[in-house]
Amino acid sequence: MQHRLRFFASCAGLACLLGCGSNSSAVSQSIASLRAVARPSGRTVGAAISASRLDDAVYAAAAREFSTTTPENELKWGPVEPEPGVFSFDGADRILALAAENDMRMRGHTLVWHSQLPDWVKAISDRDELIAVIERHINEVVGRYRGRIYAWDVVNEAFTDWRGPPMGQTERPPEFDPHLRGTHPSDTDPMYADLNAGTNGLDSVFGRVIGPEYVELAFRLAHAADPNALLFINDFNAEGLGAKSDALYRFVSDLKAAGVPIDGVGLQMHISAETMGDRTTANIVQNMQRLADLGLQIHITEFDVSLCGTLSLEERRTLQTNRWREIAEACVNQPACTAITTWGIADPNSWRDRECSVGAERSEPLLFDLNYQRKPVYGTFAAALQHDPVPAAATQH
Ligand code: GLA
């Protein structure tokens, strides 16, 4: 308990933290910063930010709450290498400058991803050419930030995600079991064109043209370009226990066994207050433990909690608050979980804020409001980050 109370200035705020349920706004205001509350447990706490918003002083001040930062889009292949061999680092450099000036670390997101990928890369059909293009991209981007970006999401969203029964089936046909995108004939079958639309389509030029070994290739190239950077595979809907997290677990076990330089798994953690599916907190705790048992680190890379659902607003707000608290506690109680990043700072800028299908209801998935002011749930999250970590010995099998 020794760290837990240190940063809370007011007794009223403290009483609320301990469960009175009122005055939680006051608690949020009394906290020094998220980075300060997370520091004693040895975790970093980060946010994805946008270079284009940094001219707004209030936004920049909120960004400095965090000990790490992730460029929301600036290091994706599309913005960073829009034409073959033509690189644009302005946005990422601006974010890196903020990090350097404020003693923050930067996560790199992301090197190889089937989405936000320029058409010229998607059009490559020759295996050797695509390998050479990946090599140039990783060498240039990771090499430029060698020693300055401490962790990279090397491969993002490599696994397919079940999106409901196609063609009237009620069960998932075996060909839709989670697998590396683009590596199964059904991924490009015109019969499944509807499943293949959008950013969550089944296809990936990397899996289709190179095969599953593109993942190992990307990790080895990234490691050669910066041997000290921590290298992650990052995915969504793989946080709990289910077919997708099992597939990812088996895959990273094999990578580790093959000596591939992978340091960890990024669990995106785009979750919802009301709907949990296989991503209950208990399942997330178990999944983190099996990844830790492989000797991998876990970063929560894109945390946000949508309020959308069918229960009363009050019930959903309670569930949302619980989710922020439970996931933060799950990380703090797991020695291998070393970083938590929220995907954005303020609700109105979140990609999820408009996802509710009910009227004009907003999903309010983040910790700061419209004016970049701390929401009551910020205080809950901060208190959870401050929990004393469980000693490593107590969490080993
Ligand atoms: C995924 C990606 C992020 C971001 C979000 C939505 O989670 O990893 O980079 O694009 O989708 O905005």
Short mmCIF file of C-alpha atoms in Angstrom, two decimals, residues 21-297:
data_model
loop_
_atom_site.label_atom_id
_atom_site.label_comp_id
_atom_site.label_asym_id
_atom_site.label_seq_id
_atom_site.Cartn_x
_atom_site.Cartn_y
_atom_site.Cartn_z
CA GLY A 21 -18.84 6.71 -5.53
CA SER A 22 -19.22 10.50 -5.29
CA ASN A 23 -16.90 13.40 -5.99
CA SER A 24 -14.88 11.33 -8.45
CA SER A 25 -14.25 14.45 -10.55
CA ALA A 26 -12.41 15.96 -7.60
CA VAL A 27 -10.26 12.85 -7.37
CA SER A 28 -9.32 13.10 -11.01
CA GLN A 29 -8.28 16.71 -10.54
CA SER A 30 -6.15 15.96 -7.49
CA ILE A 31 -3.81 13.54 -9.27
CA ALA A 32 -0.38 14.80 -10.32
CA SER A 33 -0.26 12.92 -13.62
CA LEU A 34 -0.79 9.40 -14.92
CA ARG A 35 2.95 8.93 -15.43
CA ALA A 36 3.55 9.83 -11.79
CA VAL A 37 1.03 7.33 -10.46
CA ALA A 38 2.27 4.54 -12.74
CA ARG A 39 5.97 5.06 -12.03
CA PRO A 40 6.27 3.23 -8.67
CA SER A 41 4.95 0.00 -10.17
CA GLY A 42 7.55 0.21 -12.95
CA ARG A 43 4.93 0.41 -15.70
CA THR A 44 4.77 3.01 -18.40
CA VAL A 45 1.46 4.60 -19.27
CA GLY A 46 1.07 6.01 -22.74
CA ALA A 47 -1.31 7.50 -25.27
CA ALA A 48 -1.51 7.44 -29.03
CA ILE A 49 -1.29 11.00 -30.27
CA SER A 50 -1.56 12.92 -33.50
CA ALA A 51 1.17 15.32 -34.64
CA SER A 52 -1.42 17.57 -36.25
CA ARG A 53 -3.05 18.29 -32.90
CA LEU A 54 0.12 19.27 -31.09
CA ASP A 55 -0.35 22.97 -31.89
CA ASP A 56 -3.23 22.90 -29.43
CA ALA A 57 -1.53 23.67 -26.09
CA VAL A 58 -4.26 21.96 -24.08
CA TYR A 59 -3.86 18.78 -26.12
CA ALA A 60 -0.07 18.91 -25.79
CA ALA A 61 -0.41 19.37 -22.01
CA ALA A 62 -2.65 16.30 -21.82
CA ALA A 63 -0.11 14.33 -23.90
CA ARG A 64 2.57 15.16 -21.33
CA GLU A 65 0.53 13.32 -18.67
CA PHE A 66 1.93 10.12 -20.13
CA SER A 67 5.36 8.52 -19.95
CA THR A 68 5.20 7.10 -23.47
CA THR A 69 3.65 8.12 -26.72
CA THR A 70 2.62 6.26 -29.87
CA PRO A 71 2.08 8.10 -33.17
CA GLU A 72 -1.52 7.32 -34.07
CA ASN A 73 -0.90 7.24 -37.85
CA GLU A 74 2.41 8.93 -38.63
CA LEU A 75 4.55 5.77 -38.75
CA LYS A 76 2.15 3.59 -40.67
CA TRP A 77 3.37 2.57 -44.11
CA GLY A 78 0.93 4.82 -46.00
CA PRO A 79 2.02 8.12 -44.41
CA VAL A 80 5.67 7.17 -44.01
CA GLU A 81 6.49 5.69 -47.43
CA PRO A 82 3.69 6.83 -49.74
CA GLU A 83 5.79 6.24 -52.87
CA PRO A 84 8.47 3.57 -53.39
CA GLY A 85 11.58 4.69 -51.53
CA VAL A 86 10.13 8.14 -50.74
CA PHE A 87 9.92 8.60 -46.98
CA SER A 88 8.18 11.28 -44.95
CA PHE A 89 9.08 11.52 -41.29
CA ASP A 90 7.80 15.00 -40.40
CA GLY A 91 4.83 13.90 -38.29
CA ALA A 92 6.74 11.21 -36.39
CA ASP A 93 9.63 13.63 -35.82
CA ARG A 94 7.27 16.14 -34.22
CA ILE A 95 5.96 13.53 -31.83
CA LEU A 96 9.48 12.36 -31.07
CA ALA A 97 10.47 15.95 -30.26
CA LEU A 98 7.63 16.17 -27.74
CA ALA A 99 8.80 12.89 -26.23
CA ALA A 100 12.44 13.97 -26.06
CA GLU A 101 11.59 17.34 -24.48
CA ASN A 102 9.46 15.71 -21.82
CA ASP A 103 11.44 12.64 -20.87
CA MET A 104 8.90 10.35 -22.55
CA ARG A 105 9.60 7.19 -24.51
CA MET A 106 8.11 6.46 -27.92
CA ARG A 107 6.50 3.26 -29.24
CA GLY A 108 6.66 2.72 -32.97
CA HIS A 109 3.42 1.69 -34.68
CA THR A 110 3.60 -0.12 -37.08
CA LEU A 111 5.93 -1.66 -39.68
CA VAL A 112 4.04 -4.42 -41.51
CA TRP A 113 0.25 -4.23 -41.63
CA HIS A 114 -2.19 -5.11 -44.40
CA SER A 115 -4.13 -1.88 -43.76
CA GLN A 116 -3.23 1.80 -44.29
CA LEU A 117 -0.87 0.38 -46.86
CA PRO A 118 -0.15 2.24 -50.14
CA ASP A 119 -1.66 0.78 -53.30
CA TRP A 120 1.79 0.33 -54.81
CA VAL A 121 2.67 -2.17 -52.08
CA LYS A 122 -0.69 -3.95 -52.37
CA ALA A 123 -0.09 -4.35 -56.10
CA ILE A 124 3.19 -6.28 -55.73
CA SER A 125 2.84 -9.90 -56.80
CA ASP A 126 6.47 -10.97 -57.00
CA ARG A 127 7.75 -12.57 -53.80
CA ASP A 128 11.37 -11.40 -54.09
CA GLU A 129 10.27 -7.88 -54.92
CA LEU A 130 7.97 -7.71 -51.90
CA ILE A 131 10.71 -9.04 -49.61
CA ALA A 132 13.10 -6.37 -50.94
CA VAL A 133 10.45 -3.68 -50.39
CA ILE A 134 9.88 -4.79 -46.78
CA GLU A 135 13.62 -4.82 -46.21
CA ARG A 136 14.05 -1.28 -47.49
CA HIS A 137 11.05 -0.07 -45.46
CA ILE A 138 12.18 -1.59 -42.17
CA ASN A 139 15.81 -0.61 -42.61
CA GLU A 140 14.88 2.97 -43.37
CA VAL A 141 12.22 3.47 -40.69
CA VAL A 142 13.70 1.47 -37.80
CA GLY A 143 17.22 2.56 -38.72
CA ARG A 144 16.28 6.24 -38.64
CA TYR A 145 14.89 5.93 -35.12
CA ARG A 146 17.52 3.49 -33.83
CA GLY A 147 17.99 4.14 -30.11
CA ARG A 148 15.09 6.64 -30.04
CA ILE A 149 12.04 4.38 -30.43
CA TYR A 150 12.20 1.86 -27.64
CA ALA A 151 9.53 -0.60 -28.83
CA TRP A 152 8.02 -1.45 -32.21
CA ASP A 153 4.78 -3.10 -33.24
CA VAL A 154 6.59 -4.98 -35.99
CA VAL A 155 3.56 -6.80 -37.36
CA ASN A 156 0.01 -5.58 -36.78
CA GLU A 157 -3.26 -7.51 -36.98
CA ALA A 158 -1.75 -10.49 -38.78
CA PHE A 159 -4.57 -12.85 -37.78
CA THR A 160 -8.00 -13.09 -39.36
CA ASP A 161 -10.97 -12.26 -37.22
CA TRP A 162 -14.31 -14.01 -37.29
CA ARG A 163 -16.96 -11.54 -38.46
CA GLY A 164 -20.11 -13.62 -38.39
CA PRO A 165 -21.46 -16.43 -40.52
CA PRO A 166 -20.92 -15.97 -44.23
CA MET A 167 -23.33 -17.34 -46.83
CA GLY A 168 -26.04 -18.20 -44.32
CA GLN A 169 -23.91 -20.54 -42.20
CA THR A 170 -24.50 -20.35 -38.50
CA GLU A 171 -21.22 -21.92 -37.41
CA ARG A 172 -17.74 -20.79 -38.37
CA PRO A 173 -16.55 -22.99 -41.26
CA PRO A 174 -13.06 -24.43 -40.60
CA GLU A 175 -11.46 -22.25 -43.27
CA PHE A 176 -12.36 -19.25 -41.12
CA ASP A 177 -10.49 -20.46 -38.08
CA PRO A 178 -8.06 -17.70 -37.12
CA HIS A 179 -4.97 -17.88 -39.31
CA LEU A 180 -2.46 -15.48 -40.84
CA ARG A 181 -4.32 -13.25 -43.26
CA GLY A 182 -3.79 -14.07 -46.90
CA THR A 183 -2.41 -17.56 -46.31
CA HIS A 184 -5.61 -19.57 -46.91
CA PRO A 185 -7.37 -19.89 -50.31
CA SER A 186 -10.64 -18.63 -48.80
CA ASP A 187 -8.97 -15.29 -48.02
CA THR A 188 -9.16 -14.30 -51.66
CA ASP A 189 -12.17 -16.37 -52.74
CA PRO A 190 -14.61 -14.03 -54.57
CA MET A 191 -17.44 -15.93 -52.86
CA TYR A 192 -16.37 -14.24 -49.62
CA ALA A 193 -15.88 -10.79 -51.08
CA ASP A 194 -18.19 -9.25 -48.48
CA LEU A 195 -16.01 -10.64 -45.69
CA ASN A 196 -12.96 -9.36 -47.44
CA ALA A 197 -14.03 -5.74 -47.64
CA GLY A 198 -12.63 -2.99 -45.46
CA THR A 199 -9.65 -2.90 -43.15
CA ASN A 200 -10.64 -6.15 -41.48
CA GLY A 201 -10.66 -8.17 -44.67
CA LEU A 202 -9.16 -11.63 -44.79
CA ASP A 203 -6.47 -10.85 -47.32
CA SER A 204 -2.97 -9.49 -46.82
CA VAL A 205 -0.49 -9.02 -49.61
CA PHE A 206 2.24 -10.12 -47.20
CA GLY A 207 0.71 -13.49 -46.32
CA ARG A 208 -0.52 -14.11 -49.86
CA VAL A 209 2.66 -13.28 -51.76
CA ILE A 210 5.35 -14.28 -49.24
CA GLY A 211 3.60 -16.81 -46.99
CA PRO A 212 3.62 -17.04 -43.18
CA GLU A 213 7.38 -16.54 -43.05
CA TYR A 214 6.95 -12.81 -43.71
CA VAL A 215 6.42 -12.39 -39.96
CA GLU A 216 9.77 -13.93 -39.04
CA LEU A 217 11.44 -11.95 -41.80
CA ALA A 218 10.03 -8.67 -40.46
CA PHE A 219 11.20 -9.40 -36.91
CA ARG A 220 14.69 -10.35 -38.03
CA LEU A 221 15.00 -7.21 -40.15
CA ALA A 222 13.74 -4.98 -37.34
CA HIS A 223 16.16 -6.56 -34.89
CA ALA A 224 19.07 -6.05 -37.27
CA ALA A 225 18.08 -2.40 -37.76
CA ASP A 226 17.90 -1.71 -34.01
CA PRO A 227 19.13 -4.57 -31.82
CA ASN A 228 18.02 -2.78 -28.64
CA ALA A 229 14.42 -2.08 -29.61
CA LEU A 230 11.74 -4.28 -28.08
CA LEU A 231 9.80 -6.03 -30.82
CA PHE A 232 6.08 -6.85 -30.59
CA ILE A 233 3.39 -8.58 -32.58
CA ASN A 234 0.18 -6.60 -32.03
CA ASP A 235 -3.40 -7.74 -32.51
CA PHE A 236 -7.03 -7.24 -31.50
CA ASN A 237 -9.63 -9.66 -30.12
CA ALA A 238 -6.75 -11.78 -28.85
CA GLU A 239 -6.77 -10.46 -25.31
CA GLY A 240 -8.85 -13.17 -23.66
CA LEU A 241 -9.17 -16.92 -24.20
CA GLY A 242 -10.61 -18.04 -27.51
CA ALA A 243 -9.78 -19.29 -30.97
CA LYS A 244 -7.91 -16.14 -31.97
CA SER A 245 -5.84 -15.76 -28.82
CA ASP A 246 -5.08 -19.51 -28.97
CA ALA A 247 -3.86 -19.15 -32.55
CA LEU A 248 -1.71 -16.15 -31.64
CA TYR A 249 -0.36 -17.97 -28.58
CA ARG A 250 0.63 -21.02 -30.65
CA PHE A 251 2.21 -18.78 -33.27
CA VAL A 252 4.36 -16.79 -30.84
CA SER A 253 5.35 -20.03 -29.05
CA ASP A 254 6.69 -21.27 -32.38
CA LEU A 255 8.48 -17.98 -33.06
CA LYS A 256 10.15 -18.15 -29.66
CA ALA A 257 11.10 -21.81 -30.19
CA ALA A 258 12.64 -20.88 -33.56
CA GLY A 259 14.76 -18.18 -31.95
CA VAL A 260 12.99 -15.31 -33.71
CA PRO A 261 13.82 -12.02 -31.94
CA ILE A 262 10.35 -11.29 -30.56
CA ASP A 263 10.07 -9.60 -27.16
CA GLY A 264 6.38 -9.40 -26.62
CA VAL A 265 2.74 -9.41 -27.61
CA GLY A 266 0.71 -6.24 -27.95
CA LEU A 267 -2.85 -6.70 -26.77
CA GLN A 268 -4.76 -3.83 -28.36
CA MET A 269 -7.59 -3.89 -25.79
CA HIS A 270 -10.33 -2.17 -27.75
CA ILE A 271 -13.05 -3.39 -25.42
CA SER A 272 -16.59 -2.56 -24.43
CA ALA A 273 -18.33 -1.89 -21.15
CA GLU A 274 -21.23 -4.27 -21.71
CA THR A 275 -20.13 -6.92 -24.19
CA MET A 276 -17.16 -9.02 -23.16
CA GLY A 277 -17.36 -12.21 -25.24
CA ASP A 278 -14.29 -14.27 -24.42
CA ARG A 279 -12.50 -11.19 -23.11
CA THR A 280 -13.56 -11.37 -19.49
CA THR A 281 -11.03 -10.02 -17.04
CA ALA A 282 -10.35 -13.54 -15.73
CA ASN A 283 -9.60 -14.74 -19.27
CA ILE A 284 -7.34 -11.76 -19.93
CA VAL A 285 -5.41 -12.50 -16.74
CA GLN A 286 -4.95 -16.13 -17.84
CA ASN A 287 -3.90 -15.18 -21.34
CA MET A 288 -1.34 -12.72 -20.00
CA GLN A 289 0.04 -15.44 -17.75
CA ARG A 290 0.52 -17.98 -20.54
CA LEU A 291 2.29 -15.34 -22.64
CA ALA A 292 4.44 -14.40 -19.66
CA ASP A 293 5.29 -18.08 -19.21
CA LEU A 294 6.80 -18.03 -22.70
CA GLY A 295 9.16 -15.31 -21.51
CA LEU A 296 7.32 -12.60 -23.45
CA GLN A 297 6.40 -9.12 -22.32
#
